[in-house]
PDB file of C-alpha atoms and ligand atoms in Angstrom:
ATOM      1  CA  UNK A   1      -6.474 -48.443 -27.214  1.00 56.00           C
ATOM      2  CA  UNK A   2      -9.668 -46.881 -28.183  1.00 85.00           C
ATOM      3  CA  UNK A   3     -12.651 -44.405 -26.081  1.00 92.00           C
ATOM      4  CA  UNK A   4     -15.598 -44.334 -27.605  1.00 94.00           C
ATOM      5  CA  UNK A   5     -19.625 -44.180 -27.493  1.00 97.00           C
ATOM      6  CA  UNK A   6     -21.949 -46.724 -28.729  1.00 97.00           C
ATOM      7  CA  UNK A   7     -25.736 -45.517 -28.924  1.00 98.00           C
ATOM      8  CA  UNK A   8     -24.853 -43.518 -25.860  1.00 98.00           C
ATOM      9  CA  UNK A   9     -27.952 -41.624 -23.713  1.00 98.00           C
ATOM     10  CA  UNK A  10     -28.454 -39.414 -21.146  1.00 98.00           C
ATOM     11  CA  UNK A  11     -31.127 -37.838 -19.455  1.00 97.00           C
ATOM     12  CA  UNK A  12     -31.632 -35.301 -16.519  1.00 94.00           C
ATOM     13  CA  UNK A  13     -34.714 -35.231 -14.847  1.00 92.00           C
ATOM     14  CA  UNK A  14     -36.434 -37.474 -16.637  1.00 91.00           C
ATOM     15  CA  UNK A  15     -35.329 -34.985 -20.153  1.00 95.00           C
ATOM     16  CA  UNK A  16     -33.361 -36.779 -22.932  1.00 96.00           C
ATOM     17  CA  UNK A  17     -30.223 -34.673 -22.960  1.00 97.00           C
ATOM     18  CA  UNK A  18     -27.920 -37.164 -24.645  1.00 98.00           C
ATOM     19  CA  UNK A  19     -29.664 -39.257 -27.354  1.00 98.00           C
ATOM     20  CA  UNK A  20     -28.075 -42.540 -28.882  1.00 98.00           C
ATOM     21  CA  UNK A  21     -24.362 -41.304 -29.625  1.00 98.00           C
ATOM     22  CA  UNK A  22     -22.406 -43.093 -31.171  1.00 97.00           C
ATOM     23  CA  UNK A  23     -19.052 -41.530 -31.844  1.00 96.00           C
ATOM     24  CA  UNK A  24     -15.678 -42.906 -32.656  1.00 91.00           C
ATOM     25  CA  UNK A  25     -12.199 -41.322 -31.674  1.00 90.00           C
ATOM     26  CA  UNK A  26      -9.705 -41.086 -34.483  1.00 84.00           C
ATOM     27  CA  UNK A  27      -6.399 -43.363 -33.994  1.00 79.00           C
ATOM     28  CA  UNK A  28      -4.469 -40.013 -33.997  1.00 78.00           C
ATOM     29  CA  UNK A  29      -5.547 -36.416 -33.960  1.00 89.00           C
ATOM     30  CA  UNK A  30      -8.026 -33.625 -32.945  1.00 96.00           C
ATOM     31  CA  UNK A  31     -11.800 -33.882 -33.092  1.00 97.00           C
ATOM     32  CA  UNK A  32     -13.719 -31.222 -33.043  1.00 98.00           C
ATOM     33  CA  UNK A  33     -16.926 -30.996 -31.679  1.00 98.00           C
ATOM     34  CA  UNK A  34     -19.433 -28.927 -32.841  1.00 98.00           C
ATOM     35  CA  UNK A  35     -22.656 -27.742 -31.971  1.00 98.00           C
ATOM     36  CA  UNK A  36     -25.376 -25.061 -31.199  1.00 98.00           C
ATOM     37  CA  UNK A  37     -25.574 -24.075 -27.123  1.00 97.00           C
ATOM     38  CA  UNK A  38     -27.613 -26.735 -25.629  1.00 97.00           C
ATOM     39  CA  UNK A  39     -27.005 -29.579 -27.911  1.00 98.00           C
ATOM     40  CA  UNK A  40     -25.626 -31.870 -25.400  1.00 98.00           C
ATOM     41  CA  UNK A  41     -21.355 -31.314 -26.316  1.00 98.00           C
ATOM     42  CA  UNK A  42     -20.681 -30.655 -22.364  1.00 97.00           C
ATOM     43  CA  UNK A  43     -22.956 -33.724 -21.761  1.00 97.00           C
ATOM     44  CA  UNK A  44     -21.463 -35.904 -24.096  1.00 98.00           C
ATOM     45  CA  UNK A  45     -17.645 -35.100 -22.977  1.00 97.00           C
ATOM     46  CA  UNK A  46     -18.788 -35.589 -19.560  1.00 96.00           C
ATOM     47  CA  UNK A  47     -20.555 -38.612 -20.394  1.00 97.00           C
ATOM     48  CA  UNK A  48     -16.638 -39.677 -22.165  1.00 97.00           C
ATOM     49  CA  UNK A  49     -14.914 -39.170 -19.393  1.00 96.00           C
ATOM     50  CA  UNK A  50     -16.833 -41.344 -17.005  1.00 94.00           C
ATOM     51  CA  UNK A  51     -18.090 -38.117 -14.684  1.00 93.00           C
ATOM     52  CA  UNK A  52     -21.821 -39.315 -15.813  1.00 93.00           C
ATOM     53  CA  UNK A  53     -23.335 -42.551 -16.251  1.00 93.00           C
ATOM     54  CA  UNK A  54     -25.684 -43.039 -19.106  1.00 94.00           C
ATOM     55  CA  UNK A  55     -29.133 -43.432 -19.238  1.00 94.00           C
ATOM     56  CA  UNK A  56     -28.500 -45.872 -21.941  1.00 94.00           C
ATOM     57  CA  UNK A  57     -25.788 -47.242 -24.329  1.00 96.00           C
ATOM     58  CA  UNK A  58     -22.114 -47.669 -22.975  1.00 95.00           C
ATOM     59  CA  UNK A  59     -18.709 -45.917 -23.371  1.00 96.00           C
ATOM     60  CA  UNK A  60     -15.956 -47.890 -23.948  1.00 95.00           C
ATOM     61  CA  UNK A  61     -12.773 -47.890 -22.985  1.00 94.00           C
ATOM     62  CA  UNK A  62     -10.081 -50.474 -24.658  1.00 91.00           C
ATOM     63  CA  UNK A  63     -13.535 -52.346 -25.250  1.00 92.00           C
ATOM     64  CA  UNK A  64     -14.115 -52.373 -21.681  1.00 94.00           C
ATOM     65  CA  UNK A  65     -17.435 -50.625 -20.379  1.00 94.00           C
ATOM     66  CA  UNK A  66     -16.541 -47.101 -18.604  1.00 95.00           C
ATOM     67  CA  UNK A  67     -18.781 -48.021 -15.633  1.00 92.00           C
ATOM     68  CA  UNK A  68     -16.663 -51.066 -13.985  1.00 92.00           C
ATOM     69  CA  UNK A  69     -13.487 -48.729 -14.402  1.00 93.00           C
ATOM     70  CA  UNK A  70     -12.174 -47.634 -11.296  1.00 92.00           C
ATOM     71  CA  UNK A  71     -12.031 -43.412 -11.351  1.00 89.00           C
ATOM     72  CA  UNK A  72      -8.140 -43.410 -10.721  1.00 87.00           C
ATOM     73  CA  UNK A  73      -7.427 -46.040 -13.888  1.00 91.00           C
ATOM     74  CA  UNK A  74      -9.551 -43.459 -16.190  1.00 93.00           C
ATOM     75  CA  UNK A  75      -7.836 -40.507 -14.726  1.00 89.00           C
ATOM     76  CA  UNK A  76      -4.357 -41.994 -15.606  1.00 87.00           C
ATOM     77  CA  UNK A  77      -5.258 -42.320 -19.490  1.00 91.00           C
ATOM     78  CA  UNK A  78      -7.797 -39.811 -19.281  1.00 95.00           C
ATOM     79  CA  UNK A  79      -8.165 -36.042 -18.840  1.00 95.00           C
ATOM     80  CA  UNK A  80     -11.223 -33.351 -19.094  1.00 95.00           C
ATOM     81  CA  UNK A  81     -11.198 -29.654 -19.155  1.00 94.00           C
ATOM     82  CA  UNK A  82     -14.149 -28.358 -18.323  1.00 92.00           C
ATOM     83  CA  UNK A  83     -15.831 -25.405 -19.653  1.00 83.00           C
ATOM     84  CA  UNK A  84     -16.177 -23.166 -16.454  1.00 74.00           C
ATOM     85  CA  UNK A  85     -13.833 -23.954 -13.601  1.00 67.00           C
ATOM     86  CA  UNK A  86     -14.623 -22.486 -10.496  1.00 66.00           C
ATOM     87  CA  UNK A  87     -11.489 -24.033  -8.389  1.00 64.00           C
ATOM     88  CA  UNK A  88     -10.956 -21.258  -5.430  1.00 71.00           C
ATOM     89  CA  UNK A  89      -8.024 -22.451  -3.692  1.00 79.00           C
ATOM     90  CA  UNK A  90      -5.108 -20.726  -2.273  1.00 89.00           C
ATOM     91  CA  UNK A  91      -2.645 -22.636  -4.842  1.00 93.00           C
ATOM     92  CA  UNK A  92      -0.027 -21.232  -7.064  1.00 95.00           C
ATOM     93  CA  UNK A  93      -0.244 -21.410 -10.653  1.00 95.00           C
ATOM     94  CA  UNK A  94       2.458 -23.963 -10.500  1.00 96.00           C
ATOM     95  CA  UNK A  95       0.934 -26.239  -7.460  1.00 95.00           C
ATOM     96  CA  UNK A  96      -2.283 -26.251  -9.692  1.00 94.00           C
ATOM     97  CA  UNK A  97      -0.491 -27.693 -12.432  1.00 95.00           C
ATOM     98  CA  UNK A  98       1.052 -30.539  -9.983  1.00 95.00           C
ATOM     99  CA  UNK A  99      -1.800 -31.113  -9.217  1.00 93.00           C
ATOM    100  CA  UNK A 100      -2.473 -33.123 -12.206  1.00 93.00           C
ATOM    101  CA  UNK A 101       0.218 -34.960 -11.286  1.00 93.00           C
ATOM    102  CA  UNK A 102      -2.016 -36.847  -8.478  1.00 88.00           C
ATOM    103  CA  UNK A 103      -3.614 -40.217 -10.602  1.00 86.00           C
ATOM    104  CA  UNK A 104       0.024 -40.946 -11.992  1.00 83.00           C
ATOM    105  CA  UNK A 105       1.178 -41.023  -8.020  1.00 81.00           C
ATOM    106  CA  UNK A 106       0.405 -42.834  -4.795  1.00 78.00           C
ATOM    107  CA  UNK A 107      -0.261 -41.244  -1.951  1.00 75.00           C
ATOM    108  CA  UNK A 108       3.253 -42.060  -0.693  1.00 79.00           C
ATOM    109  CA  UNK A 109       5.253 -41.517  -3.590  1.00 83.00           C
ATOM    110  CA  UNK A 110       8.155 -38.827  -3.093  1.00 86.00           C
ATOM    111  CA  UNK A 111       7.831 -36.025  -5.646  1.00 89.00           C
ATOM    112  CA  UNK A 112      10.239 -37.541  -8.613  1.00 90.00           C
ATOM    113  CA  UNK A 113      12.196 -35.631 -11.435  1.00 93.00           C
ATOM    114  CA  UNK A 114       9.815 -37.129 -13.636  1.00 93.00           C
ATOM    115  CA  UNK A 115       6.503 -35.066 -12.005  1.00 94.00           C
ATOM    116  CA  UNK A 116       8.324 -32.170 -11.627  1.00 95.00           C
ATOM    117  CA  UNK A 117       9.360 -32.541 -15.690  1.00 96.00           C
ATOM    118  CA  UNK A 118       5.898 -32.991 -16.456  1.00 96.00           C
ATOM    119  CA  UNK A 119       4.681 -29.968 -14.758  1.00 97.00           C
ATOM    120  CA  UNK A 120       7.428 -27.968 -16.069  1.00 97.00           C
ATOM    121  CA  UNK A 121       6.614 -29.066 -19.584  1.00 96.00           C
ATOM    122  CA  UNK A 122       2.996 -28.693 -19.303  1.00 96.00           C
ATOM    123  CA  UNK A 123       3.797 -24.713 -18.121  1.00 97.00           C
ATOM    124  CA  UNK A 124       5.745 -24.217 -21.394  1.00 95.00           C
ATOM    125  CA  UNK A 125       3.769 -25.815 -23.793  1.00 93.00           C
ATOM    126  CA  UNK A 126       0.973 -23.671 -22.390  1.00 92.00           C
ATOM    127  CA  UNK A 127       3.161 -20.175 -22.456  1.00 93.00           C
ATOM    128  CA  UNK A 128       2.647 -20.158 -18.830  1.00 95.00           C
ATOM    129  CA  UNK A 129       5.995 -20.542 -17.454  1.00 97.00           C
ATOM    130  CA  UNK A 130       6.420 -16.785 -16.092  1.00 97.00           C
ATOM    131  CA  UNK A 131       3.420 -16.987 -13.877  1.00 97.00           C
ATOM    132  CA  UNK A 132       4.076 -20.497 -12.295  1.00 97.00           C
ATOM    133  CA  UNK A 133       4.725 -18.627  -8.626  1.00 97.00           C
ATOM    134  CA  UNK A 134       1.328 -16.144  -8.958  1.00 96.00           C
ATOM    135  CA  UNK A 135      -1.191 -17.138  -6.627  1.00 95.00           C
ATOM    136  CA  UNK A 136      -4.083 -19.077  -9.020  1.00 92.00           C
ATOM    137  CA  UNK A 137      -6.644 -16.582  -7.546  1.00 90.00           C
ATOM    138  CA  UNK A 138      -4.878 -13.806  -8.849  1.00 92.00           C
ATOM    139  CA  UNK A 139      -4.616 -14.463 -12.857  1.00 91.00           C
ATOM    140  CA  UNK A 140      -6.686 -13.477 -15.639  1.00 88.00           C
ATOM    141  CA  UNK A 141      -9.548 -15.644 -16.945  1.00 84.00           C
ATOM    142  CA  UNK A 142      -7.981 -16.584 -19.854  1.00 86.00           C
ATOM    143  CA  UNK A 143      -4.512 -17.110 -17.734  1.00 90.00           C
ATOM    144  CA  UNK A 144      -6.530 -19.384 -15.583  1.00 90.00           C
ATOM    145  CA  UNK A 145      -7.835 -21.367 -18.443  1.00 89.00           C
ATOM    146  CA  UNK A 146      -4.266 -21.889 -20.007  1.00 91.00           C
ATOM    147  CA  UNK A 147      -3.595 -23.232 -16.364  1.00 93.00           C
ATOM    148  CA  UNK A 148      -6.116 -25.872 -16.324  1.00 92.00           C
ATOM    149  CA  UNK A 149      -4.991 -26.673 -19.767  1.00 92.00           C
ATOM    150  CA  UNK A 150      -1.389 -27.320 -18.066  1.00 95.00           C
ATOM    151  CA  UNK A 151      -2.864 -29.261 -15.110  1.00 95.00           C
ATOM    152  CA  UNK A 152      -4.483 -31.564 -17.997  1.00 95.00           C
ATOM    153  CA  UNK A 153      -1.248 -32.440 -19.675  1.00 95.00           C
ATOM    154  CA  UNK A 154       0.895 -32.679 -16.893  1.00 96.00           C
ATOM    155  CA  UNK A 155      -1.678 -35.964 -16.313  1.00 94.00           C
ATOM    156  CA  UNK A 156       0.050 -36.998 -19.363  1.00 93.00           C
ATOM    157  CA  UNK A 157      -3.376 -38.800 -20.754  1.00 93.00           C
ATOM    158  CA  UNK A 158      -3.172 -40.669 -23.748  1.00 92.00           C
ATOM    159  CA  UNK A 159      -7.002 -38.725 -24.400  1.00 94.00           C
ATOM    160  CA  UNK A 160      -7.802 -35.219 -23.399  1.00 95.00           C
ATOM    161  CA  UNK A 161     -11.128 -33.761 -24.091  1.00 97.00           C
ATOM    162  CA  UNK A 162     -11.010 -30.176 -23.335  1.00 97.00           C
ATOM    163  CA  UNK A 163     -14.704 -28.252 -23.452  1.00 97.00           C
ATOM    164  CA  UNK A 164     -14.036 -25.189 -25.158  1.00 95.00           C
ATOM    165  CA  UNK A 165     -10.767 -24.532 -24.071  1.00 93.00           C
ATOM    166  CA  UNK A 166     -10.291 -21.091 -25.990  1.00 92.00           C
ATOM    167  CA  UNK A 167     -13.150 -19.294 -23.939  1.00 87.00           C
ATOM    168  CA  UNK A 168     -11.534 -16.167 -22.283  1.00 85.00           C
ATOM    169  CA  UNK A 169      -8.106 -16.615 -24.761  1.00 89.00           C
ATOM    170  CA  UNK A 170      -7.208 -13.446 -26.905  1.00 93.00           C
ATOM    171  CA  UNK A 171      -7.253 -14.556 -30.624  1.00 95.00           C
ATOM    172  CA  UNK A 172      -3.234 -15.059 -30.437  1.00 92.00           C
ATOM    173  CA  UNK A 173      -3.424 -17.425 -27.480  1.00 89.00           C
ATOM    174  CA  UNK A 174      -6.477 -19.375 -29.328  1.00 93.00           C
ATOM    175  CA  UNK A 175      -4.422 -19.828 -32.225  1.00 93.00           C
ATOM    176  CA  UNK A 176      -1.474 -20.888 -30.112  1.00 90.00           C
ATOM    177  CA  UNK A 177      -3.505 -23.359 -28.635  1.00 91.00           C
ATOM    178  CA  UNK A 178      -5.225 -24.671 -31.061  1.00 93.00           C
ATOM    179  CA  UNK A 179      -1.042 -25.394 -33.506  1.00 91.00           C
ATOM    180  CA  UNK A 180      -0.357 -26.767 -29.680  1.00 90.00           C
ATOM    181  CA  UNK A 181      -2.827 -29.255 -30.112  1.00 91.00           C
ATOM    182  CA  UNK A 182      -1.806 -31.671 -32.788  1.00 89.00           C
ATOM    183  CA  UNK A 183       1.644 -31.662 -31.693  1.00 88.00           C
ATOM    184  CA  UNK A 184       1.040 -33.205 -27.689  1.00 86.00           C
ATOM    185  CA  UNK A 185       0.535 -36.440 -29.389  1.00 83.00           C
ATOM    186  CA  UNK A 186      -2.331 -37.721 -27.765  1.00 90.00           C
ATOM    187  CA  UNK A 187      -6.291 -38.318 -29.049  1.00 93.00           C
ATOM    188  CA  UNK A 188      -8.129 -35.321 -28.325  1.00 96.00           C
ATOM    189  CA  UNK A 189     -12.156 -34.503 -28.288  1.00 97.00           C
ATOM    190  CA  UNK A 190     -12.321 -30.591 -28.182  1.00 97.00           C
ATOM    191  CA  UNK A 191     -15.461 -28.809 -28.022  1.00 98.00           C
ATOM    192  CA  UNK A 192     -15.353 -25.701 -30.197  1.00 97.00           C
ATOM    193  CA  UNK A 193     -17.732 -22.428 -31.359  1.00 96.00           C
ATOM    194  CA  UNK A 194     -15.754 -21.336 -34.069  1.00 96.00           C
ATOM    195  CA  UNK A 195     -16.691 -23.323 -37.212  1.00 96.00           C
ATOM    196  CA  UNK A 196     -13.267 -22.651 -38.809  1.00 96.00           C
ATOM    197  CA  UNK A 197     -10.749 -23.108 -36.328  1.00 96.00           C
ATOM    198  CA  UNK A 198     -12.554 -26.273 -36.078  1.00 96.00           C
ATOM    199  CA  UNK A 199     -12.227 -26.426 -40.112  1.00 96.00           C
ATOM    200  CA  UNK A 200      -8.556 -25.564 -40.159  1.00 95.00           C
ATOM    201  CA  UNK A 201      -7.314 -27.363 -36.888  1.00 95.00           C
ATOM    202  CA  UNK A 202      -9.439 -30.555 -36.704  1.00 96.00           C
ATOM    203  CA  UNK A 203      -8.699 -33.767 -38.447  1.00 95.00           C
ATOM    204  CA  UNK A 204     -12.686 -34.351 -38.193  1.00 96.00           C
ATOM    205  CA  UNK A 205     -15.555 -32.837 -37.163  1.00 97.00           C
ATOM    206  CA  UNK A 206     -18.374 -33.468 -35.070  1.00 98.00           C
ATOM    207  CA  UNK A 207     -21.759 -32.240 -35.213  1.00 98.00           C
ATOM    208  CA  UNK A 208     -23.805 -32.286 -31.870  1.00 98.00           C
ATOM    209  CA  UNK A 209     -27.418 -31.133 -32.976  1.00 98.00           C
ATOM    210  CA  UNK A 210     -30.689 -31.406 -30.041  1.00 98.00           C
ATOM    211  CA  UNK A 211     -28.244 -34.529 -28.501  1.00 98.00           C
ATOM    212  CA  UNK A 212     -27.802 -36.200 -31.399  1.00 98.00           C
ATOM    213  CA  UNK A 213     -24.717 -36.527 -33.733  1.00 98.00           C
ATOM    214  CA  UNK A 214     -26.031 -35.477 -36.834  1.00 98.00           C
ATOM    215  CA  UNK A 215     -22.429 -35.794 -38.351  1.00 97.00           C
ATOM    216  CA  UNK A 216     -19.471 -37.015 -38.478  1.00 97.00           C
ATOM    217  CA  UNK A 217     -16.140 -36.899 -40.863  1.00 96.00           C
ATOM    218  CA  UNK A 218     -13.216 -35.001 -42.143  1.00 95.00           C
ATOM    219  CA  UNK A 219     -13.788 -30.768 -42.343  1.00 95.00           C
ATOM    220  CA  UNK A 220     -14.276 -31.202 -46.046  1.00 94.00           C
ATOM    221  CA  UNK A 221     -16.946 -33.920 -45.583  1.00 95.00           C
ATOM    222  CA  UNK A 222     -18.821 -32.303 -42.482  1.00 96.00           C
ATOM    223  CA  UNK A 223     -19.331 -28.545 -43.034  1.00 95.00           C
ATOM    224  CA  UNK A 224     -21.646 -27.845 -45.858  1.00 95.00           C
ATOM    225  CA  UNK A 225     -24.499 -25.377 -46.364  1.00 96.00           C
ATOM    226  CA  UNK A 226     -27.346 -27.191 -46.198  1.00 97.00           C
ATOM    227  CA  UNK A 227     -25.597 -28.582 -42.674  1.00 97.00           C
ATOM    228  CA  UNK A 228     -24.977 -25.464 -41.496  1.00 97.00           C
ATOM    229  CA  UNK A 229     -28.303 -23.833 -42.254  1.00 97.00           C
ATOM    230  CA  UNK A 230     -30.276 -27.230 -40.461  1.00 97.00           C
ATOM    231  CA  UNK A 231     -27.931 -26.880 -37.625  1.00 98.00           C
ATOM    232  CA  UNK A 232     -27.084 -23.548 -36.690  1.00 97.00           C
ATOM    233  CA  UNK A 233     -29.942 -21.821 -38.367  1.00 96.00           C
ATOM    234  CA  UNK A 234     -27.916 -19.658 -40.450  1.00 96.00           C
ATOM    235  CA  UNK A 235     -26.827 -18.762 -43.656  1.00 96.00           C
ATOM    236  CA  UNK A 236     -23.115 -19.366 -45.175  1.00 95.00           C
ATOM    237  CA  UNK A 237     -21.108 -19.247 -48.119  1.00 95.00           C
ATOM    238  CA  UNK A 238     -17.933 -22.052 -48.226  1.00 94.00           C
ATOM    239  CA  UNK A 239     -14.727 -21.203 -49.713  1.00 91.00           C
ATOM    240  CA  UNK A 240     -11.610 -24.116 -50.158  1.00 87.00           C
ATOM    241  CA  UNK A 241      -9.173 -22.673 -47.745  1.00 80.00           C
ATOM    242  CA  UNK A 242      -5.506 -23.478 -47.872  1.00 81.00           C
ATOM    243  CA  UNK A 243      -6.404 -25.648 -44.537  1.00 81.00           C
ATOM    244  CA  UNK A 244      -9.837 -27.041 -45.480  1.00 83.00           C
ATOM    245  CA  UNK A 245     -13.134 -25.687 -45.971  1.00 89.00           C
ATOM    246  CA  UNK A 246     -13.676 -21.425 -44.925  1.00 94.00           C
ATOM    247  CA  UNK A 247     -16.514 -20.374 -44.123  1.00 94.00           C
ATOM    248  CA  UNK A 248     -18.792 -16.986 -44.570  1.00 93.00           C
ATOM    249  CA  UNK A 249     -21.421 -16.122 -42.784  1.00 92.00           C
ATOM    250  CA  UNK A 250     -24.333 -13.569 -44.249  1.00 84.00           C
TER     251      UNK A 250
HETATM  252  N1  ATP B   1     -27.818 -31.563 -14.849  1.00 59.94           N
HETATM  253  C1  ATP B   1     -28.692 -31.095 -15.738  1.00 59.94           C
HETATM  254  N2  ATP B   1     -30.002 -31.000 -15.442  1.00 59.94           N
HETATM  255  C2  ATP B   1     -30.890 -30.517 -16.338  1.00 59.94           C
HETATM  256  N3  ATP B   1     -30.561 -30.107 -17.575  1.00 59.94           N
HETATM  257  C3  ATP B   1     -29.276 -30.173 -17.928  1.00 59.94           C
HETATM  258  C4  ATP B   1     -28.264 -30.670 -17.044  1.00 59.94           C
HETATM  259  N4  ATP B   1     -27.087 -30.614 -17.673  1.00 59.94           N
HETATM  260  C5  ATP B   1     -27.337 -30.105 -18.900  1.00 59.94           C
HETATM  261  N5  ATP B   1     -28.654 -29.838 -19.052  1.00 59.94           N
HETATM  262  C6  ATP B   1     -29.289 -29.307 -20.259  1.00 59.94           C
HETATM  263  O1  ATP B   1     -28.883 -30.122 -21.343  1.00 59.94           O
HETATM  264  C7  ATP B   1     -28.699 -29.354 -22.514  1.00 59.94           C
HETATM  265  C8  ATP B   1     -27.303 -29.626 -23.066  1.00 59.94           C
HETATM  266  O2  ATP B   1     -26.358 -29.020 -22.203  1.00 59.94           O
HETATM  267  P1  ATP B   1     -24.814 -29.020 -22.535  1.00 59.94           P
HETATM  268  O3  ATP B   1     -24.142 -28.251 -21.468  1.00 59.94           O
HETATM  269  O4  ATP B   1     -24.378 -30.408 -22.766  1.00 59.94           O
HETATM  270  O5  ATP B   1     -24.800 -28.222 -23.927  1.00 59.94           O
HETATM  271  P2  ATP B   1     -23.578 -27.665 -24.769  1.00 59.94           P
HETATM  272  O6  ATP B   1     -23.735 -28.189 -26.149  1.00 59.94           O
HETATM  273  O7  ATP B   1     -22.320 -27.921 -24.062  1.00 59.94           O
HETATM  274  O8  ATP B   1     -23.905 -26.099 -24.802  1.00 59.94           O
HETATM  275  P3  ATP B   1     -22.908 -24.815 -24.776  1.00 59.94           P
HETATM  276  O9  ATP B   1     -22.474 -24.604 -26.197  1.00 59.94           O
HETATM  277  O10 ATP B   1     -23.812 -23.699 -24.330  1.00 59.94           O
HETATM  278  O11 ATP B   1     -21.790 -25.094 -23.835  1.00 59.94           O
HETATM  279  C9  ATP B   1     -28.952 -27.922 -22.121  1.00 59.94           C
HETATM  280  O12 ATP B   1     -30.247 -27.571 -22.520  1.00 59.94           O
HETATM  281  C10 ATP B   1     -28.831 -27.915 -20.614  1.00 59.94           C
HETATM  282  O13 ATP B   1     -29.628 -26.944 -20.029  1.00 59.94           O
HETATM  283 MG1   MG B   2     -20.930 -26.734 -23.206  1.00 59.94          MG
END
């Protein structure tokens, strides 16, 4: 019951993007992936969730390669949140949400109790609930991207990689998001700019530097000066924080 990426590539246009990942998904937990703009963390999620096909290497799924998988048998088990969503439809909030619904049905299926729990769950856990009838066009970015996050587990996937899914959020909302996390049971890959809400809400960390993966392990292991300096190209100080490493930047 395991996704990941052995000595994965990918390259557009004939430039390496992607270069030889190889990156394993805790049993349980949040990842965190890290990474300077450009170093290939939208690639690589894309690359998980079977919306790209590698230039080289595989993804695995259960041990089976991502590339014979049907696209409805990944989007049962599996679900993405991209980084900029530009849906424009004339959907409610809460029809938006069902609409993750769609891999666990077939076309013919009546609408059960069970997709209509889902949803409603997936509006709650996401603070949502008191917008579910306001036309999608019509909320706030950071309403919208709480929304997608709802659509995503109301999919119910057992692994949810979610590309910087506290863009837009006000600083309550990330930090509602990112306690919501751990509890929805399921593996997650999140894609993340702040180095310690990664440290404090990510079992491990990974570091995405020029398409490689330059690192991988628990907060405590991962963030260091001499990492953060080669990476990011800046200067820190590290603390022990009640919830893992804190970092200062200078
Ligand atoms: N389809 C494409 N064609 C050409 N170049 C691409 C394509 N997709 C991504 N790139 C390039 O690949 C690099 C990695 O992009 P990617 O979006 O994966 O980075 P990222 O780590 O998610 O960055 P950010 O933190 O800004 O979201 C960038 O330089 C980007 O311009
Ligand atoms: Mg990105």
């Amino acid at each position: 019951m395991t996704l990941r990426a052995e000595d994965v590539s990918w390259a557009a246009g004939g430039v390496p993007i992607v270069r030889g990942v190889t990156l394993r998904l805790p049993e349980k937990g949040v990842l965190g992936l890290v990474g300077p703009n450009g170093s290939g963390k939208s690639s690589l999620l894309r690359l998980l969730a079977g919306l790209r096909r590698g230039t080289g290497g595989a993804i695995y799924v259960d041990g089976r390669p991502i590339d014979g998988i049907r696209r409805s048998e990944i989007a049962r088990r599996l679900a993405l949140v991209e980084q900029q969503s530009t849906t424009e439809v004339a959907l409610t909030a809460r029809e938006v949400v069902a609409l993750g619904r769609l891999p666990q049905r077939r076309v013919w299926d009546a609408w059960t109790d069970r997709d209509e729990a889902a949803v409603t769950l997936a509006l709650r856990r996401t603070g949502m609930t008191h917008r579910a009838s306001q036309p999608w066009s019509t909320l706030s970015g950071g309403e919208r991207q709480r929304i997608q996050i709802a659509r995503a587990l109301a999919q119910e996937p057992r692994e949810l990689l979610l590309d910087e899914p506290t863009n837009h959020l006000d600083i309550r909302h990330q930090l509602d998001l990112m306690r919501l996390l751990p509890t929805l049971g399921t593996r997650i890959v999140v894609a993340l700019h702040d180095l310690n809400q990664a440290s404090a809400f990510c079992d491990e960390i990974a570091v995405m530097h020029d398409g490689r993966l330059v690192a991988q392990g628990t907060p405590a292991e991962v963030l260091n000066v001499a990492l953060i300096r080669e990476v990011f190209g800046v200067e820190a100080r590290i603390e022990n924080g009640p919830s893992g490493p804190r970092i200062a930047f200078f």
